[in-house]
Amino acid sequence: DAKTTQPTSMDCAEGRAANLPCNHSTISGNEYVYWYRQIHSQGPQYIIHGLKNNETNEMASLIITEDRKSSTLILPHATLRDTAVYYCIVRVFRNSGNTPLVFGKGTRLSVIA
Amino acid sequence: DTGVSQNPRHKITKRGQNVTFRCDPISEHNRLYWYRQTLGQGPEFLTYFQNEAQLEKSRLLSDRFSAERPKGSFSTLEIQRTEQGDSAMYLCASSFYLSLAGGRTYNEQFFGPGTRLTVL
């Protein structure tokens, strides 16, 4: 799986959009971009994933650049409960289905009141 | 609660003792994963099962570690002769995978709250 690079930490004001960047310049054509987050003392939580197109769900939006070498996770209206470590993961789907997740150190997002 | 559950939530043990953790996945999920997470790091994959079969083990899973999923439901992770370096959070995750003719169906991994192990 391709390597990802994320900033170590970021701050965001409550109610504002949080934009979390991720670089994955060695991504292959069949690799997806996944985002998970981990709130303190909890297990990781799936947020969103995408291949080429931008994706949106009830939690967040994922913007993938046209060359797929980077992406941005957007939390449109950050709340204090969004304070967590956010992991960007690049992952290939094998024929055998879900593969284990390879986590980096992630970005620690602090939402400030 | 229909999420992934893990027991115990915390375990303190002395070096050299054996410990066992239990994971109960979401009931319809046929895949179960174990990860380990040390302070300041992201989780690291240890092993996973599809039903009762252990399909993959990472190099992190030394001979002192053994995982089972005897009936394809809950799973146990045992660490024998614990060492201080085993101190970590042990996370369990589950997912559903179904292979259909001409296609596949799978869901994402849902994680439990973890078992925090402290080896003194």
XYZ file of C-alpha atoms in Angstrom:
233
model
C 0.000 0.000 0.000
C 1.220 3.504 -0.802
C 2.655 5.728 1.923
C 0.754 8.790 3.132
C 1.980 12.055 4.645
C -0.160 14.141 6.982
C 0.544 17.154 9.194
C 1.139 16.197 12.793
C -1.478 18.539 14.208
C -4.055 21.182 13.284
C -6.417 23.532 15.079
C -9.874 24.566 13.948
C -12.403 26.979 15.429
C -15.707 25.462 16.402
C -18.323 25.919 13.679
C -15.761 26.443 10.941
C -14.784 23.946 8.287
C -11.848 21.705 9.094
C -9.712 20.833 6.071
C -7.298 17.978 6.660
C -4.744 17.369 3.901
C -3.057 14.127 2.939
C -0.313 13.481 0.412
C -0.113 10.095 -1.306
C 2.108 10.765 -4.291
C 2.914 7.078 -4.938
C -0.697 5.946 -5.064
C -1.521 3.303 -7.683
C -4.529 3.246 -9.960
C -6.319 0.559 -7.967
C -5.708 2.060 -4.530
C -8.446 3.805 -2.599
C -8.091 6.676 -0.145
C -9.657 5.998 3.241
C -10.137 8.183 6.277
C -10.620 6.989 9.825
C -10.569 8.949 13.042
C -9.859 8.006 16.623
C -11.333 9.937 19.483
C -9.395 9.695 22.731
C -9.743 6.302 24.459
C -11.910 4.874 21.685
C -11.276 2.586 18.721
C -10.904 4.071 15.232
C -14.071 5.054 13.387
C -14.569 4.879 9.623
C -15.352 8.237 8.016
C -15.263 8.003 4.236
C -13.365 6.575 1.279
C -12.954 7.281 -2.435
C -11.095 6.241 -5.568
C -11.199 9.095 -8.074
C -14.320 11.127 -7.583
C -15.120 13.415 -4.713
C -17.307 11.793 -2.096
C -19.676 13.136 0.535
C -21.561 11.485 3.361
C -23.234 12.597 6.556
C -19.902 12.980 8.325
C -17.547 14.573 5.812
C -16.494 15.284 2.246
C -13.459 13.845 0.518
C -11.786 15.824 -2.244
C -9.247 13.909 -4.343
C -7.048 15.815 -6.796
C -7.232 14.911 -10.445
C -3.780 13.285 -10.390
C -4.821 11.462 -7.170
C -1.569 12.384 -5.464
C -3.281 14.199 -2.631
C -6.642 14.528 -0.969
C -8.449 16.645 1.600
C -10.963 15.571 4.196
C -13.468 18.304 4.976
C -15.564 18.468 8.120
C -17.991 21.237 7.121
C -18.930 22.522 10.590
C -16.461 21.246 13.157
C -17.667 20.687 16.708
C -15.750 19.982 19.898
C -16.651 16.307 19.484
C -14.657 16.214 16.256
C -11.436 16.593 18.248
C -9.545 13.395 17.363
C -6.628 11.901 15.461
C -7.501 11.587 11.775
C -5.824 8.878 9.714
C -5.490 8.935 5.944
C -4.926 5.423 4.573
C -4.261 4.279 1.029
C -5.474 0.783 0.436
C -5.893 -1.666 -2.395
C -8.875 -3.994 -2.612
C -7.758 -7.557 -3.119
C -10.029 -10.197 -4.604
C -10.183 -11.660 -1.116
C -11.976 -8.569 0.127
C -11.182 -6.255 2.996
C -7.486 -5.956 3.694
C -5.979 -5.015 7.031
C -5.635 -1.289 7.547
C -2.158 0.261 7.625
C -2.258 3.308 9.889
C 0.328 6.079 10.055
C 0.533 8.589 12.883
C -2.334 10.708 11.570
C -3.230 14.339 12.195
C -4.317 15.425 15.644
C -7.201 17.852 15.095
C -8.101 20.122 17.975
C -11.412 21.952 17.670
C -11.347 25.081 19.784
C -14.398 26.813 21.251
C -25.532 -2.262 22.080
C -24.792 -4.037 18.809
C -21.214 -2.796 18.348
C -17.929 -4.628 18.816
C -17.219 -5.333 22.468
C -13.938 -6.191 24.154
C -13.185 -7.514 27.606
C -11.564 -6.632 29.833
C -11.175 -2.934 29.119
C -8.061 -2.724 31.262
C -5.585 -5.372 32.372
C -2.568 -4.929 34.610
C -0.238 -7.874 34.918
C 3.257 -8.712 36.039
C 5.963 -9.593 33.591
C 5.978 -13.295 32.798
C 2.268 -13.830 33.363
C -0.167 -14.970 30.682
C -3.133 -12.822 29.701
C -6.167 -13.439 27.513
C -8.446 -10.883 25.894
C -11.838 -11.463 24.364
C -13.530 -9.778 21.418
C -17.202 -10.123 20.487
C -17.779 -8.841 16.951
C -20.952 -7.463 15.446
C -23.142 -10.534 15.134
C -23.456 -10.812 11.352
C -19.792 -10.003 10.683
C -17.703 -12.915 9.461
C -14.309 -11.185 9.531
C -12.489 -10.304 12.723
C -9.220 -8.373 13.054
C -6.774 -7.763 15.874
C -4.584 -4.656 16.034
C -2.138 -3.307 18.581
C -1.599 0.370 19.350
C 1.214 1.870 21.411
C 1.229 5.408 22.740
C 1.463 8.055 20.044
C 1.307 5.560 17.194
C -1.445 4.408 14.904
C -2.827 0.889 15.264
C -0.739 -1.950 13.816
C -2.285 -5.052 12.284
C -1.705 -8.373 14.076
C -3.989 -10.974 12.526
C -7.419 -11.591 11.058
C -10.008 -14.368 10.719
C -12.719 -15.175 8.278
C -15.196 -17.229 10.231
C -12.987 -19.626 12.226
C -10.058 -19.614 9.797
C -7.041 -17.451 10.588
C -6.144 -16.048 7.170
C -3.222 -13.736 7.861
C -0.703 -13.030 10.596
C 1.731 -10.135 10.709
C 5.368 -10.397 11.721
C 4.402 -8.574 14.913
C 2.590 -11.691 16.094
C 5.439 -13.459 17.861
C 5.325 -17.043 19.099
C 4.086 -15.798 22.461
C 0.881 -14.537 20.851
C -1.955 -16.796 19.807
C -5.394 -15.916 18.547
C -8.408 -18.142 18.109
C -11.940 -17.876 16.849
C -13.220 -21.382 17.533
C -16.819 -21.094 16.384
C -16.489 -18.176 14.054
C -18.081 -15.830 16.549
C -16.037 -14.378 19.413
C -12.246 -14.386 19.383
C -9.557 -14.578 22.026
C -6.030 -13.210 21.944
C -3.595 -14.771 24.400
C -0.163 -13.437 25.251
C 2.118 -15.857 27.071
C 5.040 -14.805 29.264
C 4.211 -11.133 28.944
C 6.994 -8.591 28.571
C 6.968 -4.872 29.308
C 7.092 -4.216 25.573
C 3.674 -5.856 25.252
C 2.090 -2.902 27.049
C -0.315 -1.420 24.537
C -3.933 -1.037 23.552
C -5.237 -4.152 21.815
C -8.011 -3.358 19.365
C -10.473 -5.698 17.729
C -12.440 -4.896 14.581
C -15.027 -6.775 12.558
C -16.436 -6.555 9.061
C -18.699 -8.445 6.711
C -17.430 -10.046 3.539
C -19.455 -11.999 1.012
C -18.207 -13.370 -2.260
C -20.922 -13.549 -4.864
C -20.695 -14.945 -8.345
C -19.450 -12.064 -10.456
C -18.924 -9.731 -7.527
C -18.110 -9.113 -3.889
C -19.841 -7.378 -1.049
C -17.987 -6.070 1.956
C -18.367 -3.476 4.643
C -15.814 -1.426 6.442
C -14.145 -2.424 9.669
C -15.881 -1.466 12.893
C -13.628 -1.213 15.906
C -14.200 -2.028 19.524
C -13.075 0.185 22.418
C -9.899 -1.827 22.982
C -8.220 -3.546 25.915
C -5.428 -1.575 27.523
C -2.661 -3.869 28.773
C -0.053 -2.697 31.260
C 2.806 -5.068 32.026
C 4.706 -4.193 35.200
